[in-house]
Amino acid sequence: MAYVIALDAMGGDDAPEAIVNGAKLAVEKYDDVTLRLHGMARVIKDMVGSCPRIDIVDADEVIGMDEAPAMAVRQKENSSLVKTIIDVRDGLAQAAISAGSTGAVMFAGMAKAGRVKGIYRPALAVVLPGRQKPFMLLDCGANVDCKEEYLNQFAILGAAYMKGAMGVADPEVRLVNIGLEKEKGNRLYKAAYELMAKDGGYRFGGNVEAREVPDGVCDVVVADGFDGNLIIKYTEGLSKTLVSMLKSELMSSFKGKIGGLLIKDSLRGFKSRLDPDVYGGAPLLGLDGLVIKAHGNARPETILSCVRQAREAIKGDVMGLVKKACEKE
Amino acid sequence: MAYVIALDAMGGDDAPEAIVNGAKLAVEKYDDVTLRLHGMARVIKDMVGSCPRIDIVDADEVIGMDEAPAMAVRQKENSSLVKTIIDVRDGLAQAAISAGSTGAVMFAGMAKAGRVKGIYRPALAVVLPGRQKPFMLLDCGANVDCKEEYLNQFAILGAAYMKGAMGVADPEVRLVNIGLEKEKGNRLYKAAYELMAKDGGYRFGGNVEAREVPDGVCDVVVADGFDGNLIIKYTEGLSKTLVSMLKSELMSSFKGKIGGLLIKDSLRGFKSRLDPDVYGGAPLLGLDGLVIKAHGNARPETILSCVRQAREAIKGDVMGLVKKACEKE
């Protein structure tokens, strides 16, 4: 199988250097991958050099990280981001990757690729490293005001992704909540529980208490976009704070200092298990095309990771599974 | 100054032993504290023995941890929990402490002590150890469906508490959110931001991103009860998961094992900084009386901590500050 993936060279804090270098890493690692690299040819041509299987597609506009998404996408038809998404719509690529702002990538996805038939709102989905196993959390911020029907669809989308891209045969989906019993939670979560218990299109395991989430007890965790985003950001902040508190505790005693030196490698291994790059970027599930949002400060390794992820999602026919699941709705 | 504090001997997973032993620790440590210990006299009398300044008040009913709060409080007028709260209402004690179920303590508080005039909904407030400084998070679960007016009142209550009980001269209050800008968040949080920015009764520092919360960047963090509870539970779960991942990483290499032995004391110090007992229990702010909910699996040290907390809140006139702040509303 050959994979053609569209990549936005100009999105991200360290674009285009980090993106181009990531593209090079990716085609070196995967000889069945061809990248359509959208960006200002005069800027990126020399960076790419004579690297095989990177096709530069000239785009003379760039959408900045701080631009208002809707306006920017409407006005910059010839931007690298918009052209990257259009590649997927027109069948020129099987997946699109951008490290541009979440709002702009989502808006371009909605405007140019559209939604899968029947889907109300696409969701930003993130694969997180649980202690027992990785799991997908969605929505991580695309929809801050949700209805229960959206949450049920997030479950369908997450299950299809874990099946196709991560090879989980029968993914278990749970609803994040403040208690296990079905009557727990606020109005939205109580209503979502009822819908999800009835749906039947996926394996629903009921609620998962927030304290169990990091343990990785199920394959898909559903939340509304506000709570999902809180969780993602809180995870990042708390992990950093805890590591820094541990370090200051170690530095406060002689034994701790020596011990700290000895555990340096372990700490590095520990941190790499928390590294968001391990699982790639955040797919925007529900769009009619595979679109992956890499995080804004994407490094070359991030892009490599996203290409691997896109490749697996194409191979596992995530889009086919999503559409099939949505037909039943 | 003399302090009289009512204590529910029968609430909590390890009641009455853990509670009685905690009461003994507390009167030993604070010779200006007298405890009114509510519980089945025939059960706790021998445990208390001849300990001074513990007055046993017989209560022949007990509200179990799993009972439906409203029903239990209504039917068991003579329970240790209800009598503990009534002590505060009747001026027999300046504060009440119970490790009973959150629902039952809140319901008993509402039914027997009532709300401070003008307060819509009391909040469950928790002091958390931030890296820079401790901060109060509220609401942590008393109100899962909130209006923006509630959130503004949580800010008022939290600021009064941090001033009175923790000695923070001019507490900075922030609204937890998914971004710093005032237009960030869902409908509820956007509306709350507007109200809070206008209120003027406390120092409002705008939004705090979830990733900054664990760092301890402000004194009071406001959330609705659903999100606050998610954060509390997620903090607990993630801390445990990270420590366990670090340990398994250490055990996977020889250097790590040796290092692990050397950092044992530091790890203990680190864990004690995260220990919820350090800051006592969760005050139910907005009730017309100082009521502190100790966590369900309270140990004797937990009760000692809650007594210290109650003593400081009485000393700093938290109730007076709360009422004064509410008058201005």
PDB file of N, CA, C and O in Angstrom, chain B residues 2-54:
ATOM      1  N   ALA B   2     -11.243  30.979  74.105  1.00  0.00           N
ATOM      2  CA  ALA B   2     -11.564  29.554  74.251  1.00  0.00           C
ATOM      3  C   ALA B   2     -12.380  29.103  73.046  1.00  0.00           C
ATOM      4  O   ALA B   2     -13.213  29.856  72.541  1.00  0.00           O
ATOM      5  N   TYR B   3     -12.110  27.911  72.596  1.00  0.00           N
ATOM      6  CA  TYR B   3     -12.777  27.394  71.400  1.00  0.00           C
ATOM      7  C   TYR B   3     -13.626  26.180  71.758  1.00  0.00           C
ATOM      8  O   TYR B   3     -13.121  25.244  72.388  1.00  0.00           O
ATOM      9  N   VAL B   4     -14.893  26.215  71.348  1.00  0.00           N
ATOM     10  CA  VAL B   4     -15.740  25.037  71.524  1.00  0.00           C
ATOM     11  C   VAL B   4     -16.152  24.535  70.139  1.00  0.00           C
ATOM     12  O   VAL B   4     -16.734  25.288  69.349  1.00  0.00           O
ATOM     13  N   ILE B   5     -15.798  23.297  69.861  1.00  0.00           N
ATOM     14  CA  ILE B   5     -16.035  22.739  68.523  1.00  0.00           C
ATOM     15  C   ILE B   5     -16.847  21.450  68.652  1.00  0.00           C
ATOM     16  O   ILE B   5     -16.528  20.589  69.482  1.00  0.00           O
ATOM     17  N   ALA B   6     -17.899  21.341  67.852  1.00  0.00           N
ATOM     18  CA  ALA B   6     -18.722  20.129  67.853  1.00  0.00           C
ATOM     19  C   ALA B   6     -18.148  19.127  66.860  1.00  0.00           C
ATOM     20  O   ALA B   6     -17.739  19.501  65.755  1.00  0.00           O
ATOM     21  N   LEU B   7     -18.102  17.863  67.261  1.00  0.00           N
ATOM     22  CA  LEU B   7     -17.493  16.830  66.419  1.00  0.00           C
ATOM     23  C   LEU B   7     -18.416  15.613  66.341  1.00  0.00           C
ATOM     24  O   LEU B   7     -18.873  15.106  67.373  1.00  0.00           O
ATOM     25  N   ASP B   8     -18.681  15.177  65.133  1.00  0.00           N
ATOM     26  CA  ASP B   8     -19.528  14.006  64.891  1.00  0.00           C
ATOM     27  C   ASP B   8     -18.662  12.756  65.011  1.00  0.00           C
ATOM     28  O   ASP B   8     -17.830  12.486  64.148  1.00  0.00           O
ATOM     29  N   ALA B   9     -18.866  11.989  66.091  1.00  0.00           N
ATOM     30  CA  ALA B   9     -18.006  10.829  66.343  1.00  0.00           C
ATOM     31  C   ALA B   9     -18.320   9.656  65.424  1.00  0.00           C
ATOM     32  O   ALA B   9     -17.500   8.746  65.270  1.00  0.00           O
ATOM     33  N   MET B  10     -19.513   9.669  64.806  1.00  0.00           N
ATOM     34  CA  MET B  10     -19.977   8.462  64.119  1.00  0.00           C
ATOM     35  C   MET B  10     -19.857   8.535  62.593  1.00  0.00           C
ATOM     36  O   MET B  10     -20.163   7.555  61.902  1.00  0.00           O
ATOM     37  N   GLY B  11     -19.418   9.660  62.041  1.00  0.00           N
ATOM     38  CA  GLY B  11     -19.307   9.782  60.584  1.00  0.00           C
ATOM     39  C   GLY B  11     -17.922   9.370  60.102  1.00  0.00           C
ATOM     40  O   GLY B  11     -16.926   9.667  60.764  1.00  0.00           O
ATOM     41  N   GLY B  12     -17.850   8.703  58.950  1.00  0.00           N
ATOM     42  CA  GLY B  12     -16.556   8.320  58.388  1.00  0.00           C
ATOM     43  C   GLY B  12     -16.376   6.810  58.367  1.00  0.00           C
ATOM     44  O   GLY B  12     -17.001   6.087  59.140  1.00  0.00           O
ATOM     45  N   ASP B  13     -15.483   6.358  57.472  1.00  0.00           N
ATOM     46  CA  ASP B  13     -15.291   4.915  57.286  1.00  0.00           C
ATOM     47  C   ASP B  13     -14.772   4.228  58.539  1.00  0.00           C
ATOM     48  O   ASP B  13     -15.088   3.077  58.801  1.00  0.00           O
ATOM     49  N   ASP B  14     -13.927   4.913  59.308  1.00  0.00           N
ATOM     50  CA  ASP B  14     -13.323   4.274  60.485  1.00  0.00           C
ATOM     51  C   ASP B  14     -13.854   4.849  61.785  1.00  0.00           C
ATOM     52  O   ASP B  14     -13.168   4.835  62.821  1.00  0.00           O
ATOM     53  N   ALA B  15     -15.086   5.363  61.723  1.00  0.00           N
ATOM     54  CA  ALA B  15     -15.722   5.884  62.937  1.00  0.00           C
ATOM     55  C   ALA B  15     -16.248   4.709  63.751  1.00  0.00           C
ATOM     56  O   ALA B  15     -16.571   3.669  63.201  1.00  0.00           O
ATOM     57  N   PRO B  16     -16.334   4.840  65.056  1.00  0.00           N
ATOM     58  CA  PRO B  16     -15.936   6.036  65.804  1.00  0.00           C
ATOM     59  C   PRO B  16     -14.462   6.042  66.242  1.00  0.00           C
ATOM     60  O   PRO B  16     -13.983   7.076  66.668  1.00  0.00           O
ATOM     61  N   GLU B  17     -13.727   4.909  66.087  1.00  0.00           N
ATOM     62  CA  GLU B  17     -12.356   4.837  66.642  1.00  0.00           C
ATOM     63  C   GLU B  17     -11.482   5.994  66.160  1.00  0.00           C
ATOM     64  O   GLU B  17     -10.889   6.727  66.955  1.00  0.00           O
ATOM     65  N   ALA B  18     -11.392   6.139  64.820  1.00  0.00           N
ATOM     66  CA  ALA B  18     -10.484   7.145  64.263  1.00  0.00           C
ATOM     67  C   ALA B  18     -10.869   8.551  64.731  1.00  0.00           C
ATOM     68  O   ALA B  18      -9.992   9.387  65.007  1.00  0.00           O
ATOM     69  N   ILE B  19     -12.176   8.796  64.838  1.00  0.00           N
ATOM     70  CA  ILE B  19     -12.635  10.137  65.211  1.00  0.00           C
ATOM     71  C   ILE B  19     -12.299  10.409  66.687  1.00  0.00           C
ATOM     72  O   ILE B  19     -11.776  11.482  67.029  1.00  0.00           O
ATOM     73  N   VAL B  20     -12.591   9.428  67.536  1.00  0.00           N
ATOM     74  CA  VAL B  20     -12.317   9.608  68.969  1.00  0.00           C
ATOM     75  C   VAL B  20     -10.819   9.800  69.194  1.00  0.00           C
ATOM     76  O   VAL B  20     -10.395  10.689  69.945  1.00  0.00           O
ATOM     77  N   ASN B  21     -10.013   8.987  68.520  1.00  0.00           N
ATOM     78  CA  ASN B  21      -8.565   9.139  68.686  1.00  0.00           C
ATOM     79  C   ASN B  21      -8.086  10.493  68.174  1.00  0.00           C
ATOM     80  O   ASN B  21      -7.168  11.093  68.747  1.00  0.00           O
ATOM     81  N   GLY B  22      -8.712  10.967  67.121  1.00  0.00           N
ATOM     82  CA  GLY B  22      -8.393  12.301  66.616  1.00  0.00           C
ATOM     83  C   GLY B  22      -8.777  13.378  67.621  1.00  0.00           C
ATOM     84  O   GLY B  22      -8.041  14.355  67.824  1.00  0.00           O
ATOM     85  N   ALA B  23      -9.924  13.195  68.252  1.00  0.00           N
ATOM     86  CA  ALA B  23     -10.387  14.156  69.265  1.00  0.00           C
ATOM     87  C   ALA B  23      -9.362  14.241  70.402  1.00  0.00           C
ATOM     88  O   ALA B  23      -9.010  15.338  70.871  1.00  0.00           O
ATOM     89  N   LYS B  24      -8.858  13.073  70.802  1.00  0.00           N
ATOM     90  CA  LYS B  24      -7.868  13.044  71.890  1.00  0.00           C
ATOM     91  C   LYS B  24      -6.585  13.781  71.490  1.00  0.00           C
ATOM     92  O   LYS B  24      -6.021  14.554  72.271  1.00  0.00           O
ATOM     93  N   LEU B  25      -6.120  13.521  70.259  1.00  0.00           N
ATOM     94  CA  LEU B  25      -4.927  14.226  69.752  1.00  0.00           C
ATOM     95  C   LEU B  25      -5.147  15.734  69.801  1.00  0.00           C
ATOM     96  O   LEU B  25      -4.260  16.507  70.179  1.00  0.00           O
ATOM     97  N   ALA B  26      -6.350  16.150  69.422  1.00  0.00           N
ATOM     98  CA  ALA B  26      -6.639  17.582  69.282  1.00  0.00           C
ATOM     99  C   ALA B  26      -6.650  18.295  70.630  1.00  0.00           C
ATOM    100  O   ALA B  26      -6.049  19.364  70.778  1.00  0.00           O
ATOM    101  N   VAL B  27      -7.322  17.694  71.622  1.00  0.00           N
ATOM    102  CA  VAL B  27      -7.363  18.388  72.916  1.00  0.00           C
ATOM    103  C   VAL B  27      -6.002  18.362  73.601  1.00  0.00           C
ATOM    104  O   VAL B  27      -5.673  19.234  74.404  1.00  0.00           O
ATOM    105  N   GLU B  28      -5.206  17.340  73.262  1.00  0.00           N
ATOM    106  CA  GLU B  28      -3.856  17.285  73.818  1.00  0.00           C
ATOM    107  C   GLU B  28      -3.008  18.415  73.241  1.00  0.00           C
ATOM    108  O   GLU B  28      -2.250  19.068  73.948  1.00  0.00           O
ATOM    109  N   LYS B  29      -3.176  18.659  71.938  1.00  0.00           N
ATOM    110  CA  LYS B  29      -2.374  19.676  71.262  1.00  0.00           C
ATOM    111  C   LYS B  29      -2.849  21.094  71.591  1.00  0.00           C
ATOM    112  O   LYS B  29      -2.019  21.999  71.754  1.00  0.00           O
ATOM    113  N   TYR B  30      -4.168  21.293  71.653  1.00  0.00           N
ATOM    114  CA  TYR B  30      -4.696  22.641  71.871  1.00  0.00           C
ATOM    115  C   TYR B  30      -5.405  22.705  73.221  1.00  0.00           C
ATOM    116  O   TYR B  30      -6.521  22.208  73.363  1.00  0.00           O
ATOM    117  N   ASP B  31      -4.756  23.354  74.208  1.00  0.00           N
ATOM    118  CA  ASP B  31      -5.380  23.351  75.526  1.00  0.00           C
ATOM    119  C   ASP B  31      -6.474  24.407  75.667  1.00  0.00           C
ATOM    120  O   ASP B  31      -7.110  24.522  76.706  1.00  0.00           O
ATOM    121  N   ASP B  32      -6.696  25.174  74.580  1.00  0.00           N
ATOM    122  CA  ASP B  32      -7.803  26.132  74.605  1.00  0.00           C
ATOM    123  C   ASP B  32      -9.030  25.597  73.855  1.00  0.00           C
ATOM    124  O   ASP B  32      -9.998  26.320  73.623  1.00  0.00           O
ATOM    125  N   VAL B  33      -8.979  24.321  73.453  1.00  0.00           N
ATOM    126  CA  VAL B  33     -10.089  23.736  72.688  1.00  0.00           C
ATOM    127  C   VAL B  33     -10.884  22.753  73.546  1.00  0.00           C
ATOM    128  O   VAL B  33     -10.307  21.896  74.221  1.00  0.00           O
ATOM    129  N   THR B  34     -12.203  22.919  73.541  1.00  0.00           N
ATOM    130  CA  THR B  34     -13.102  21.927  74.129  1.00  0.00           C
ATOM    131  C   THR B  34     -13.937  21.317  73.007  1.00  0.00           C
ATOM    132  O   THR B  34     -14.439  22.043  72.147  1.00  0.00           O
ATOM    133  N   LEU B  35     -14.034  19.984  73.009  1.00  0.00           N
ATOM    134  CA  LEU B  35     -14.810  19.320  71.958  1.00  0.00           C
ATOM    135  C   LEU B  35     -16.124  18.791  72.513  1.00  0.00           C
ATOM    136  O   LEU B  35     -16.151  18.175  73.583  1.00  0.00           O
ATOM    137  N   ARG B  36     -17.200  19.049  71.807  1.00  0.00           N
ATOM    138  CA  ARG B  36     -18.484  18.408  72.100  1.00  0.00           C
ATOM    139  C   ARG B  36     -18.604  17.234  71.134  1.00  0.00           C
ATOM    140  O   ARG B  36     -18.822  17.420  69.947  1.00  0.00           O
ATOM    141  N   LEU B  37     -18.413  16.042  71.667  1.00  0.00           N
ATOM    142  CA  LEU B  37     -18.331  14.843  70.839  1.00  0.00           C
ATOM    143  C   LEU B  37     -19.689  14.140  70.796  1.00  0.00           C
ATOM    144  O   LEU B  37     -20.128  13.542  71.776  1.00  0.00           O
ATOM    145  N   HIS B  38     -20.328  14.196  69.624  1.00  0.00           N
ATOM    146  CA  HIS B  38     -21.672  13.623  69.481  1.00  0.00           C
ATOM    147  C   HIS B  38     -21.585  12.191  68.986  1.00  0.00           C
ATOM    148  O   HIS B  38     -20.991  11.931  67.939  1.00  0.00           O
ATOM    149  N   GLY B  39     -22.219  11.272  69.751  1.00  0.00           N
ATOM    150  CA  GLY B  39     -22.209   9.876  69.310  1.00  0.00           C
ATOM    151  C   GLY B  39     -22.867   8.992  70.344  1.00  0.00           C
ATOM    152  O   GLY B  39     -23.334   9.475  71.385  1.00  0.00           O
ATOM    153  N   MET B  40     -22.892   7.702  70.047  1.00  0.00           N
ATOM    154  CA  MET B  40     -23.516   6.759  70.976  1.00  0.00           C
ATOM    155  C   MET B  40     -22.646   6.623  72.209  1.00  0.00           C
ATOM    156  O   MET B  40     -21.591   5.981  72.182  1.00  0.00           O
ATOM    157  N   ALA B  41     -23.123   7.182  73.317  1.00  0.00           N
ATOM    158  CA  ALA B  41     -22.318   7.249  74.531  1.00  0.00           C
ATOM    159  C   ALA B  41     -21.829   5.860  74.956  1.00  0.00           C
ATOM    160  O   ALA B  41     -20.660   5.685  75.312  1.00  0.00           O
ATOM    161  N   ARG B  42     -22.692   4.882  74.867  1.00  0.00           N
ATOM    162  CA  ARG B  42     -22.304   3.549  75.344  1.00  0.00           C
ATOM    163  C   ARG B  42     -21.152   2.969  74.518  1.00  0.00           C
ATOM    164  O   ARG B  42     -20.387   2.140  74.978  1.00  0.00           O
ATOM    165  N   VAL B  43     -21.020   3.431  73.259  1.00  0.00           N
ATOM    166  CA  VAL B  43     -19.933   2.927  72.407  1.00  0.00           C
ATOM    167  C   VAL B  43     -18.645   3.731  72.605  1.00  0.00           C
ATOM    168  O   VAL B  43     -17.549   3.178  72.685  1.00  0.00           O
ATOM    169  N   ILE B  44     -18.772   5.038  72.709  1.00  0.00           N
ATOM    170  CA  ILE B  44     -17.556   5.862  72.694  1.00  0.00           C
ATOM    171  C   ILE B  44     -17.021   6.213  74.079  1.00  0.00           C
ATOM    172  O   ILE B  44     -15.876   6.667  74.209  1.00  0.00           O
ATOM    173  N   LYS B  45     -17.819   5.990  75.108  1.00  0.00           N
ATOM    174  CA  LYS B  45     -17.420   6.405  76.461  1.00  0.00           C
ATOM    175  C   LYS B  45     -16.079   5.795  76.885  1.00  0.00           C
ATOM    176  O   LYS B  45     -15.186   6.512  77.348  1.00  0.00           O
ATOM    177  N   ASP B  46     -15.954   4.490  76.694  1.00  0.00           N
ATOM    178  CA  ASP B  46     -14.710   3.827  77.088  1.00  0.00           C
ATOM    179  C   ASP B  46     -13.528   4.290  76.247  1.00  0.00           C
ATOM    180  O   ASP B  46     -12.400   4.409  76.734  1.00  0.00           O
ATOM    181  N   MET B  47     -13.804   4.548  74.968  1.00  0.00           N
ATOM    182  CA  MET B  47     -12.711   5.016  74.095  1.00  0.00           C
ATOM    183  C   MET B  47     -12.184   6.368  74.569  1.00  0.00           C
ATOM    184  O   MET B  47     -10.981   6.608  74.561  1.00  0.00           O
ATOM    185  N   VAL B  48     -13.082   7.234  74.963  1.00  0.00           N
ATOM    186  CA  VAL B  48     -12.675   8.572  75.402  1.00  0.00           C
ATOM    187  C   VAL B  48     -11.948   8.487  76.744  1.00  0.00           C
ATOM    188  O   VAL B  48     -10.961   9.180  76.983  1.00  0.00           O
ATOM    189  N   GLY B  49     -12.444   7.602  77.629  1.00  0.00           N
ATOM    190  CA  GLY B  49     -11.821   7.438  78.940  1.00  0.00           C
ATOM    191  C   GLY B  49     -11.927   8.711  79.749  1.00  0.00           C
ATOM    192  O   GLY B  49     -12.949   9.410  79.719  1.00  0.00           O
ATOM    193  N   SER B  50     -10.847   9.088  80.400  1.00  0.00           N
ATOM    194  CA  SER B  50     -10.926  10.254  81.280  1.00  0.00           C
ATOM    195  C   SER B  50     -10.269  11.472  80.640  1.00  0.00           C
ATOM    196  O   SER B  50      -9.750  12.352  81.312  1.00  0.00           O
ATOM    197  N   CYS B  51     -10.268  11.496  79.330  1.00  0.00           N
ATOM    198  CA  CYS B  51      -9.634  12.601  78.605  1.00  0.00           C
ATOM    199  C   CYS B  51     -10.347  13.926  78.920  1.00  0.00           C
ATOM    200  O   CYS B  51     -11.566  14.015  78.834  1.00  0.00           O
ATOM    201  N   PRO B  52      -9.580  14.951  79.300  1.00  0.00           N
ATOM    202  CA  PRO B  52     -10.219  16.222  79.644  1.00  0.00           C
ATOM    203  C   PRO B  52     -10.694  16.955  78.393  1.00  0.00           C
ATOM    204  O   PRO B  52     -10.214  16.686  77.297  1.00  0.00           O
ATOM    205  N   ARG B  53     -11.617  17.880  78.576  1.00  0.00           N
ATOM    206  CA  ARG B  53     -12.142  18.753  77.517  1.00  0.00           C
ATOM    207  C   ARG B  53     -12.753  18.022  76.320  1.00  0.00           C
ATOM    208  O   ARG B  53     -12.777  18.546  75.213  1.00  0.00           O
ATOM    209  N   ILE B  54     -13.192  16.775  76.554  1.00  0.00           N
ATOM    210  CA  ILE B  54     -14.040  16.122  75.549  1.00  0.00           C
ATOM    211  C   ILE B  54     -15.369  15.835  76.236  1.00  0.00           C
ATOM    212  O   ILE B  54     -15.446  14.995  77.129  1.00  0.00           O
TER     213      ILE B  54
END
